[in-house]
Amino acid sequence: MLQDSKDKRTYDAIVIGSGASGGWAAKELCEKGLKTLVLERGRDVKHIKDYPTASKAPWDFEFRDSVPIEKRIGYGNARFLRESSLPFALKDDEQPFIQEKPFRWFRGYHVGGKSLLWARQTQRWSDFDYEGPARDGFAVDWPIRYKDVEEWYTYVEKFAGVSGNRDGLAVLPDSEVMPAFEQSCIEQYFQESIKKNYSDRVMIQGRCAHLTDPQQIHIDQGRGKCQNQTMCNRGCIYGGYFSSNASTIPWAMKTGNMTMRPNAVVHSVIYDDAKGKATGVRVIDAESKDIIEFYARIIFVNASTLNSNAILLNSTSSRFPMGLGNDNGIMGKYIAWHNYRGKGNAEYEGFQDKRTDGRNPDHSYIPRFRNVHKQETDFLRGYAIGIGGGRGQRSDTSMIGDELRDNLLDREYGNWNISSWMMGETVPVESNHVRLSRDMKDKYGIPQLIVSVEWQENDDKMVQDYLEQQQEMFEKAGFINVRVNDSHSLPGSDIHEVGGVRMGRDPKTSLLNEWNQLHACKNVFVSDGACMTSTGTQNPTLTFMMLTARAANHAVDELNKLNL
Ligand SMILES: Cc1cc2nc3c(=O)[nH]c(=O)nc-3n(C[C@H](O)[C@H](O)[C@H](O)COP(=O)(O)OP(=O)(O)OC[C@H]3O[C@@H](n4cnc5c(N)ncnc54)[C@H](O)[C@@H]3O)c2cc1C
Ligand code: SF4
């Protein structure tokens, strides 16, 4: 295939990936006037137009929104496989990977990435997180503190839109919020019980990226108030929740500076030994399989944690034989994730006069309370807890005709249910790593990624502590049928994997500086989860987006100063 001239393939900036973080890079760079090429390996997904199931009722689906076994084949790594979300599910053969140890790798390969599918929980980090590695002696010290990034959290939250309360907690700094969703009566009751029984912990309403009171900046994006439909992972036609598709990508497009190129699988970043910098990106066209090169002055790598590692490890040159910027050989190492193994649920016999009305896209949250001010357990760090509660209905469907109809119309209410899940910090260790296979390639000829991570003793102890604490909290609230268990879910099930290209002060022990630039190749920025030095207990995406916006603005400043 004839390629465009080199001039036509040259931009000011290239962004790899159009998901939660790549969308922010595109928005910031385009707003500042840079001609920006966004390379996305998946197909295009236009806001509203490409949400084919968004408004479908259950009876509009052939299989009532479930997916029969024969149609599940080939989707082993897809999450929440429903008929309604099948358009965004990834087939396993799109990118095979090697599980040296068992790992679940959830991916969203289309414009918007996983921002279209996420659960939208957004919490800021505090200095208990940024100072964690230095204080507790693991990983390396973060090169930033909360004061360095506070304004960028505010900046991102205002544009994306976050609902919640201002809770005034040191462990979870307040966000810029719109009104919170209402908690169910069982959550409110449990919240009171925790307040009465514990001085070291609180339960709050979750903070989530939904518009409960859209401001002018959201209306300008064409987004409207969340209608509480809870059909978010089909794509939301109201733009009620934040996704790249509804927000940052169309915003970047409006500047006239963005070129979006879907079906462009990035193979590697091109490094020019003579110039001592990266000059572009090598791409495989997913349809024609042609190899195409694009050029730019700066490159943002936002392909999601493990793919950003894979791209950089595959970007070899005589200067960087082990991967771009990988002078110290630690690229791909110190992968961490969140420990969601512990689960709990219980019932409450009260509130028999109340029932669950309507839907709620949010849930409650207990911020981390273990080892915050001092080391108090035999494991490092701690966990947050998600809490959801509602009242289920039962109906006997074993009959037919009038009897069945009467039963369906007159459902019985059971007790109130409450469920709980831990969200623990895993401590990054060198042996938890990814690397490229020497002989196995995918259908694009790109080396397959080998994932080699496993739980550590610290994680097992943390699960045990959660189980004990959760049991006690439920019992103190007077709940019955309390059940807690270790689900032994695989690493990766949390979809919060981070690390491999970590930030730090010292180029000997880290790969990125405090502005997300590769120490050894300053015009390449990595600002998705790959850059994370540690995981904290918070849902990570707000921090990825904030770091990206901050890094993009720094990149523009440096370009203007002719430093890049
Ligand atoms: C069901 C679910 C629930 C979640 N809930 C939450 C939550 O409540 N809160 C939270 O903080 N996080 C949550 N997450 C995680 C969140 O979605 C991710 O952290 C976030 O999307 C990561 O942003 P990213 O830009 O790094 O990657 P992504 O959003 O995954 O985007 C990466 C993009 O890069 C593209 N890409 C990959 N490789 C290449 C390549 N070689 N060439 C070109 N393009 C490439 C991909 O196709 C994709 O579009 C959830 C995820 C899922 C799936
Ligand atoms: S809950 Fe809100 S954001 Fe989700 S699909 Fe409904 S309207 Fe959209």
XYZ file of C-alpha atoms and ligand atoms in Angstrom:
625
model
C 0.000 0.000 0.000
C 1.273 3.425 -0.949
C 2.009 5.439 2.166
C 1.522 9.166 2.596
C 4.666 11.264 2.337
C 6.801 11.606 5.443
C 5.521 15.173 5.870
C 1.961 13.958 6.007
C 2.952 11.431 8.643
C 4.635 14.030 10.838
C 2.891 15.672 13.802
C 3.879 17.727 16.822
C 2.828 14.985 19.213
C 1.796 11.342 19.140
C -0.391 9.756 21.809
C -0.471 5.955 21.973
C -3.872 4.793 23.222
C -7.185 6.635 23.456
C -8.406 5.351 26.839
C -8.764 7.187 30.138
C -5.216 8.546 30.192
C -4.588 8.860 26.432
C -7.779 10.901 26.094
C -6.390 13.392 28.606
C -3.066 13.629 26.791
C -4.917 14.301 23.534
C -7.143 16.955 25.105
C -4.326 18.857 26.770
C -1.899 18.742 23.825
C -4.558 19.733 21.271
C -5.879 22.562 23.455
C -2.353 23.949 23.669
C -2.157 23.997 19.864
C -0.118 20.867 19.115
C -1.056 18.882 16.015
C -1.605 15.547 17.697
C -1.953 12.042 16.272
C -3.763 9.541 18.483
C -2.910 5.935 17.614
C -5.488 3.401 18.776
C -5.197 -0.311 18.108
C -8.953 -0.957 18.204
C -11.880 0.238 16.153
C -13.470 3.664 16.388
C -16.322 4.125 18.883
C -18.140 7.419 18.465
C -20.070 8.751 21.451
C -23.789 7.819 21.266
C -23.685 6.660 17.610
C -21.632 3.557 18.432
C -23.471 2.417 21.569
C -25.782 -0.065 19.808
C -27.263 -1.580 22.982
C -27.491 1.568 25.130
C -31.274 1.911 25.084
C -32.320 -1.684 24.606
C -34.835 -3.232 26.987
C -34.245 -6.774 28.292
C -36.739 -8.218 25.810
C -34.871 -6.633 22.888
C -32.000 -9.073 23.410
C -32.084 -12.475 21.809
C -30.945 -14.183 25.020
C -32.376 -11.675 27.548
C -28.931 -10.141 27.978
C -27.091 -13.318 28.896
C -24.559 -14.924 26.579
C -25.017 -18.625 25.779
C -22.032 -20.894 26.369
C -21.291 -21.432 22.672
C -21.039 -17.660 22.153
C -18.628 -17.297 25.070
C -15.955 -19.338 23.351
C -12.975 -17.146 22.512
C -13.822 -14.546 25.179
C -12.018 -16.131 28.142
C -10.545 -12.854 29.322
C -13.615 -10.652 28.827
C -15.314 -9.320 31.938
C -19.072 -9.099 32.590
C -19.887 -10.871 29.352
C -23.476 -9.808 28.595
C -25.273 -9.412 25.302
C -25.479 -5.692 26.075
C -21.714 -5.246 26.476
C -20.603 -7.775 23.835
C -19.821 -4.970 21.351
C -16.942 -3.936 23.633
C -15.659 -7.398 24.614
C -12.229 -8.416 23.395
C -11.620 -11.722 21.661
C -8.690 -13.666 23.128
C -6.981 -14.099 19.758
C -6.658 -10.336 19.295
C -3.692 -10.353 21.645
C -2.633 -13.677 23.127
C -0.320 -13.470 26.142
C 1.622 -15.990 28.167
C 0.639 -16.583 31.786
C 3.817 -17.855 33.342
C 1.714 -17.629 36.515
C -2.086 -17.317 36.400
C -3.240 -13.760 35.650
C -6.475 -12.205 34.371
C -5.840 -9.407 31.916
C -8.919 -7.383 31.093
C -8.602 -5.040 28.170
C -10.784 -2.683 26.175
C -9.521 -2.367 22.618
C -11.474 0.372 20.900
C -11.442 4.160 20.969
C -12.068 5.060 24.607
C -10.379 1.925 25.955
C -11.562 0.817 29.376
C -12.919 4.295 30.156
C -16.074 3.110 28.421
C -16.360 0.103 30.738
C -15.068 1.251 34.093
C -17.033 1.482 37.371
C -16.133 5.191 37.690
C -14.963 5.198 41.309
C -12.594 8.128 41.745
C -10.627 8.913 44.893
C -7.610 11.137 45.343
C -4.392 9.906 46.881
C -3.042 11.565 50.012
C 0.505 11.811 51.339
C -0.151 8.594 53.265
C 0.095 7.064 49.772
C 2.758 9.240 48.135
C 5.011 8.894 51.198
C 4.190 5.212 51.677
C 7.152 3.550 49.953
C 9.662 5.827 51.685
C 8.015 5.423 55.084
C 7.496 1.684 54.888
C 10.717 0.923 53.023
C 9.490 -0.756 49.853
C 9.678 0.165 46.152
C 11.327 3.583 45.725
C 10.299 6.993 46.959
C 7.748 8.778 44.772
C 9.332 11.917 43.275
C 6.115 13.838 43.991
C 3.966 14.691 46.980
C 0.304 15.598 47.290
C 1.046 19.325 47.189
C 2.684 18.862 43.767
C -0.446 17.365 42.255
C -3.369 18.774 44.246
C -4.236 21.424 41.653
C -4.168 18.806 38.898
C -6.663 16.587 40.726
C -8.935 19.628 40.925
C -8.360 20.418 37.255
C -9.285 16.907 36.091
C -12.230 16.518 38.461
C -13.819 19.777 37.338
C -13.755 18.743 33.697
C -14.645 15.065 34.187
C -17.293 15.683 36.853
C -17.241 13.809 40.158
C -20.123 13.266 42.572
C -19.642 12.718 46.287
C -19.367 14.516 49.591
C -16.664 16.662 51.110
C -15.746 14.306 53.931
C -12.746 16.136 55.385
C -10.550 13.027 55.709
C -6.762 13.134 55.869
C -6.433 9.746 54.146
C -8.725 10.734 51.288
C -8.426 14.421 50.407
C -11.682 16.031 49.312
C -12.459 16.159 45.620
C -14.252 18.899 43.670
C -17.671 17.354 43.945
C -21.234 17.601 42.744
C -23.983 16.275 45.053
C -23.579 12.660 46.117
C -25.983 9.870 45.224
C -28.136 8.813 48.149
C -27.045 5.792 50.147
C -29.562 3.008 50.736
C -31.069 2.757 54.228
C -28.987 -0.327 55.005
C -25.786 1.540 54.059
C -26.829 4.511 56.205
C -27.537 2.173 59.094
C -24.149 0.465 58.723
C -22.460 3.860 58.491
C -23.975 4.818 61.851
C -22.911 1.522 63.392
C -19.302 2.073 62.304
C -19.369 5.596 63.696
C -20.659 4.277 67.035
C -18.292 1.309 67.309
C -14.988 2.504 65.839
C -12.797 5.539 66.265
C -10.280 4.571 63.561
C -12.564 4.261 60.525
C -15.475 5.865 58.708
C -17.835 4.905 55.958
C -18.648 7.464 53.283
C -20.613 7.578 50.080
C -18.356 6.685 47.150
C -17.001 9.401 44.909
C -17.736 8.577 41.312
C -17.328 10.242 37.931
C -21.040 10.854 37.289
C -22.749 14.164 36.615
C -25.355 14.801 39.292
C -25.387 18.553 38.701
C -23.810 19.279 35.312
C -21.897 22.534 35.131
C -21.340 24.705 32.043
C -18.089 22.884 31.258
C -20.017 19.577 31.045
C -22.828 21.080 28.985
C -20.166 22.433 26.623
C -18.974 18.829 26.220
C -22.535 17.879 25.223
C -23.031 15.872 28.393
C -26.071 15.778 30.648
C -27.226 14.695 34.067
C -26.915 11.040 35.024
C -30.356 9.371 34.871
C -29.440 6.539 37.269
C -30.099 3.888 34.650
C -27.036 1.853 35.678
C -26.480 0.640 32.139
C -23.138 2.430 31.984
C -21.009 -0.306 30.438
C -23.102 -0.172 27.281
C -21.946 3.454 26.769
C -24.156 6.257 28.089
C -26.139 8.303 25.589
C -26.514 11.110 28.161
C -22.785 11.339 28.764
C -23.773 10.899 32.421
C -20.455 9.323 33.340
C -16.941 10.264 32.280
C -15.449 8.389 29.371
C -12.888 9.484 26.812
C -15.567 8.961 24.156
C -18.025 11.386 25.769
C -15.538 13.889 27.044
C -11.828 14.283 26.254
C -11.713 12.815 22.710
C -14.548 14.919 21.210
C -13.131 17.932 23.069
C -9.720 17.376 21.491
C -11.356 16.812 18.108
C -13.169 20.160 18.361
C -9.844 21.995 18.497
C -9.129 20.885 14.922
C -5.694 19.692 16.078
C -6.375 15.999 16.600
C -6.094 13.179 14.111
C -7.521 9.911 15.423
C -6.194 6.791 13.757
C -8.030 3.646 14.898
C -6.865 0.149 13.866
C -3.273 1.269 14.380
C -1.410 -1.292 16.513
C 1.728 0.325 17.877
C 4.718 -1.960 17.492
C 7.437 0.233 19.003
C 8.775 3.724 19.524
C 11.528 4.763 17.092
C 14.736 6.068 18.705
C 17.319 8.010 16.703
C 20.824 7.383 18.054
C 22.256 10.425 16.300
C 19.624 12.819 17.603
C 19.571 11.168 21.026
C 15.792 11.207 21.165
C 12.692 9.386 20.014
C 11.513 10.498 16.606
C 8.318 8.558 16.049
C 6.287 5.409 16.330
C 6.107 2.242 14.237
C 2.610 0.936 13.660
C 1.020 -2.158 12.134
C -2.222 -1.326 10.354
C -4.684 -3.851 11.839
C -6.551 -4.250 8.559
C -3.824 -4.271 5.887
C -0.988 -5.421 8.228
C 1.188 -2.725 6.601
C 4.001 -1.288 8.712
C 3.723 2.497 8.855
C 5.920 5.021 10.644
C 4.675 8.281 12.125
C 6.894 11.063 13.430
C 6.585 13.659 16.178
C 8.566 15.781 18.606
C 7.019 14.247 21.712
C 5.397 10.886 22.351
C 2.924 9.992 25.067
C 2.683 6.284 25.872
C -0.821 5.612 27.261
C -1.612 2.116 26.023
C -2.585 0.948 29.563
C -0.128 -0.461 32.080
C 0.939 -3.777 30.595
C 0.737 -2.687 26.963
C 2.849 0.389 27.650
C 5.446 -1.941 29.176
C 5.210 -4.201 26.110
C 5.636 -1.342 23.629
C 8.659 0.098 25.432
C 10.310 -3.310 25.912
C 9.833 -3.892 22.187
C 11.401 -0.498 21.346
C 14.984 -1.671 21.041
C 17.884 0.132 19.372
C 21.649 0.007 19.600
C 21.480 2.612 22.356
C 18.685 0.779 24.205
C 19.033 -2.972 23.538
C 16.783 -3.878 26.516
C 13.948 -1.490 25.645
C 13.584 2.266 25.378
C 14.980 4.018 28.442
C 15.724 0.690 30.127
C 19.339 1.360 31.113
C 18.923 -0.142 34.588
C 17.119 -3.289 33.419
C 14.124 -2.839 35.712
C 11.539 -2.082 33.020
C 8.661 -4.546 33.377
C 9.507 -5.245 37.023
C 7.730 -4.225 40.245
C 4.249 -4.815 38.828
C 1.544 -4.344 41.442
C -2.259 -4.477 41.504
C -5.108 -4.448 43.995
C -6.048 -7.241 46.313
C -9.809 -7.806 45.880
C -9.735 -11.344 47.266
C -11.682 -10.759 50.475
C -15.503 -10.633 50.206
C -18.262 -10.453 52.756
C -22.028 -10.365 52.909
C -24.762 -10.403 55.490
C -28.466 -9.791 56.008
C -30.463 -7.456 58.210
C -33.919 -8.203 59.520
C -34.885 -4.573 60.113
C -36.411 -2.004 57.734
C -39.112 -4.457 56.672
C -41.310 -1.442 55.815
C -38.720 -0.150 53.325
C -37.623 -1.382 49.935
C -35.085 -0.497 47.269
C -36.590 1.992 44.858
C -34.860 3.147 41.730
C -31.265 2.483 40.830
C -27.999 3.792 42.117
C -24.787 3.728 40.089
C -22.662 4.357 43.204
C -21.897 2.516 46.449
C -20.360 3.272 49.831
C -16.704 3.202 50.742
C -14.565 2.710 53.850
C -11.205 4.398 53.221
C -8.040 2.668 54.394
C -7.729 2.507 58.172
C -4.939 -0.061 58.756
C -1.306 1.071 59.369
C -2.116 4.668 58.505
C -0.447 6.589 61.328
C 1.748 3.782 62.557
C 2.552 0.162 61.746
C -0.011 -1.824 63.770
C -0.314 -5.201 62.033
C 2.043 -7.924 60.795
C 1.533 -6.874 57.164
C 2.508 -3.705 55.324
C 0.018 -1.090 54.142
C -3.762 -1.606 54.183
C -7.047 -1.886 52.345
C -10.169 0.127 51.595
C -13.586 -1.529 51.532
C -16.466 -1.152 49.093
C -19.943 -1.557 50.576
C -23.234 -2.004 48.715
C -26.667 -2.837 50.054
C -30.190 -3.396 48.801
C -33.288 -5.475 49.242
C -33.852 -8.338 46.871
C -37.162 -9.639 45.601
C -38.079 -13.266 45.256
C -40.725 -14.739 43.042
C -41.647 -18.303 42.332
C -41.469 -18.889 38.581
C -42.151 -22.601 38.640
C -45.748 -22.260 37.425
C -47.386 -21.056 34.211
C -50.222 -18.841 33.028
C -52.237 -16.653 35.409
C -50.494 -18.128 38.419
C -47.073 -17.179 37.037
C -48.245 -13.650 36.189
C -49.725 -13.160 39.690
C -46.489 -14.355 41.280
C -44.364 -12.057 39.153
C -46.552 -9.075 39.949
C -46.650 -9.800 43.647
C -43.045 -10.510 44.502
C -41.951 -11.276 48.020
C -39.270 -9.166 49.617
C -36.472 -10.912 51.499
C -34.227 -9.379 54.162
C -31.946 -6.463 53.379
C -28.579 -7.632 52.034
C -25.260 -5.958 52.465
C -22.088 -6.885 50.655
C -18.492 -5.893 51.065
C -15.271 -6.259 49.083
C -11.730 -5.394 50.064
C -9.441 -3.256 47.913
C -5.962 -3.880 49.270
C -2.596 -2.456 48.345
C -0.116 -4.977 47.004
C 3.507 -4.183 47.629
C 5.552 -4.160 44.394
C 8.362 -6.726 44.359
C 10.994 -7.222 41.678
C 9.962 -10.795 40.887
C 6.450 -9.711 39.892
C 7.227 -8.758 36.339
C 6.344 -8.836 32.650
C 8.748 -9.481 29.782
C 8.571 -10.255 26.074
C 8.641 -13.763 24.681
C 11.625 -14.493 22.458
C 9.731 -16.851 20.146
C 5.944 -16.423 20.519
C 4.365 -13.623 18.468
C 0.812 -12.380 17.964
C -0.929 -12.108 14.614
C 0.760 -8.754 13.988
C 4.226 -10.253 14.457
C 4.666 -8.503 17.822
C 6.300 -10.550 20.612
C 3.770 -11.846 23.121
C 3.878 -10.534 26.657
C 4.796 -12.972 29.419
C 3.054 -12.103 32.685
C 4.702 -13.517 35.779
C 3.098 -12.213 38.960
C 1.761 -13.858 42.090
C 0.370 -13.092 45.520
C 2.867 -12.563 48.342
C 2.649 -13.486 52.022
C 1.797 -9.835 52.757
C -1.352 -10.195 50.627
C -2.456 -13.373 52.417
C -2.090 -11.715 55.823
C -4.006 -8.679 54.620
C -6.897 -10.827 53.401
C -7.013 -12.562 56.777
C -7.176 -9.236 58.577
C -9.950 -7.978 56.295
C -11.984 -11.149 56.923
C -11.702 -10.726 60.683
C -12.431 -7.000 60.622
C -15.357 -7.335 58.223
C -16.922 -10.130 60.240
C -16.637 -8.045 63.390
C -18.051 -4.895 61.739
C -21.069 -6.807 60.419
C -21.662 -8.504 63.749
C -21.429 -5.249 65.681
C -24.140 -3.867 63.379
C -26.437 -6.737 64.361
C -26.469 -8.330 60.926
C -27.307 -11.999 60.546
C -26.024 -14.742 58.221
C -22.626 -13.082 58.131
C -20.336 -14.740 55.613
C -16.785 -13.710 54.773
C -14.462 -15.535 52.428
C -11.209 -15.442 50.534
C -12.248 -15.788 46.893
C -8.633 -16.537 45.883
C -9.280 -14.507 42.737
C -6.353 -14.295 40.350
C -4.047 -11.286 40.254
C -5.424 -8.891 37.655
C -9.067 -9.549 38.498
C -9.189 -6.054 39.991
C -8.274 -4.467 36.583
C -5.933 -2.066 38.418
C -2.501 -3.371 37.423
C 0.257 -0.754 37.702
C 4.024 -0.373 37.459
C 6.886 -1.635 35.347
C 8.004 1.841 34.229
C 7.989 3.454 37.637
C 8.630 7.058 38.572
C 11.428 7.949 40.958
C 14.183 10.410 41.680
C 17.141 8.204 40.797
C 17.682 6.922 37.214
C 19.483 3.906 38.710
C 16.303 2.662 40.406
C 13.475 4.166 38.365
C 12.614 4.888 34.733
C 10.606 8.121 34.821
C 11.220 11.470 36.450
C 8.681 13.560 38.371
C 7.132 14.762 35.065
C 6.659 11.230 33.665
C 9.557 11.642 31.204
C 11.854 8.692 30.614
C 15.055 9.629 32.454
C 17.084 8.515 29.432
C 14.815 9.795 26.650
C 13.114 12.969 27.747
C 10.725 13.420 24.819
C 8.877 10.198 25.716
C 6.254 10.472 28.460
C 4.596 7.493 30.152
C 1.638 8.550 32.270
C -0.764 5.612 32.470
C -0.602 2.990 35.229
C 2.848 1.849 34.079
C 4.333 4.929 35.746
C 3.058 4.077 39.218
C 5.657 3.472 41.898
C 3.103 1.944 44.272
C -0.652 1.281 44.154
C -2.294 2.885 47.176
C -5.752 1.570 47.993
C -7.685 4.045 45.857
C -9.170 3.247 42.480
C -6.327 4.344 40.251
C -7.741 6.025 37.147
C -8.222 9.525 38.566
C -4.513 9.542 39.428
C -3.535 8.305 35.925
C -5.636 11.072 34.349
C -4.282 13.732 36.696
C -0.648 12.713 36.089
C -1.290 12.733 32.337
C -2.797 16.229 32.299
C 0.103 17.481 34.412
C 2.734 15.779 32.229
C 1.152 17.060 28.994
C 1.227 20.638 30.233
C 4.846 20.197 31.272
C 5.658 18.770 27.839
C 4.180 21.827 26.134
C 6.166 24.150 28.431
C 9.366 22.258 27.665
C 8.684 22.348 23.918
C 8.113 26.094 24.128
C 11.420 26.465 25.968
C 13.065 24.349 23.232
C 14.157 21.810 25.835
C 12.768 18.818 23.924
C -15.209 -3.330 34.566
C -14.170 -2.328 34.967
C -14.350 -1.567 36.111
C -13.398 -0.609 36.479
N -13.665 0.210 37.527
C -12.814 1.209 37.831
C -13.148 2.157 38.839
O -14.221 2.137 39.423
N -12.253 3.129 39.126
C -11.049 3.185 38.518
O -10.259 4.062 38.866
N -10.723 2.308 37.540
C -11.581 1.335 37.177
N -11.280 0.464 36.167
C -9.957 0.571 35.536
C -9.923 1.676 34.493
O -10.808 1.397 33.453
C -8.504 1.798 33.983
O -7.643 2.076 35.072
C -8.323 2.903 32.972
O -9.199 2.807 31.892
C -6.878 2.861 32.488
O -6.657 3.914 31.608
P -5.535 3.754 30.508
O -5.566 4.959 29.656
O -4.268 3.380 31.158
O -5.955 2.453 29.694
P -7.246 2.129 28.831
O -8.403 2.950 29.259
O -7.381 0.652 28.843
O -6.825 2.610 27.371
C -5.698 2.073 26.716
C -5.932 2.191 25.209
O -4.721 1.878 24.538
C -5.009 1.065 23.416
N -3.820 0.268 23.100
C -3.304 -0.757 23.810
N -2.217 -1.248 23.193
C -2.028 -0.503 22.083
C -1.102 -0.536 21.022
N -0.108 -1.438 20.992
N -1.246 0.361 20.021
C -2.240 1.279 20.025
N -3.162 1.337 20.996
C -3.050 0.457 22.018
C -6.187 0.225 23.880
O -6.898 -0.297 22.781
C -6.983 1.237 24.706
O -7.925 1.925 23.910
C -12.207 -0.476 35.739
C -12.026 -1.245 34.578
C -13.004 -2.142 34.181
C -12.810 -2.915 32.894
S -26.349 5.465 35.437
Fe -26.016 7.503 34.612
S -24.085 7.335 33.565
Fe -24.814 5.243 33.841
S -25.949 4.745 31.958
Fe -27.388 5.599 33.441
S -27.491 7.773 32.962
Fe -25.661 6.980 32.034
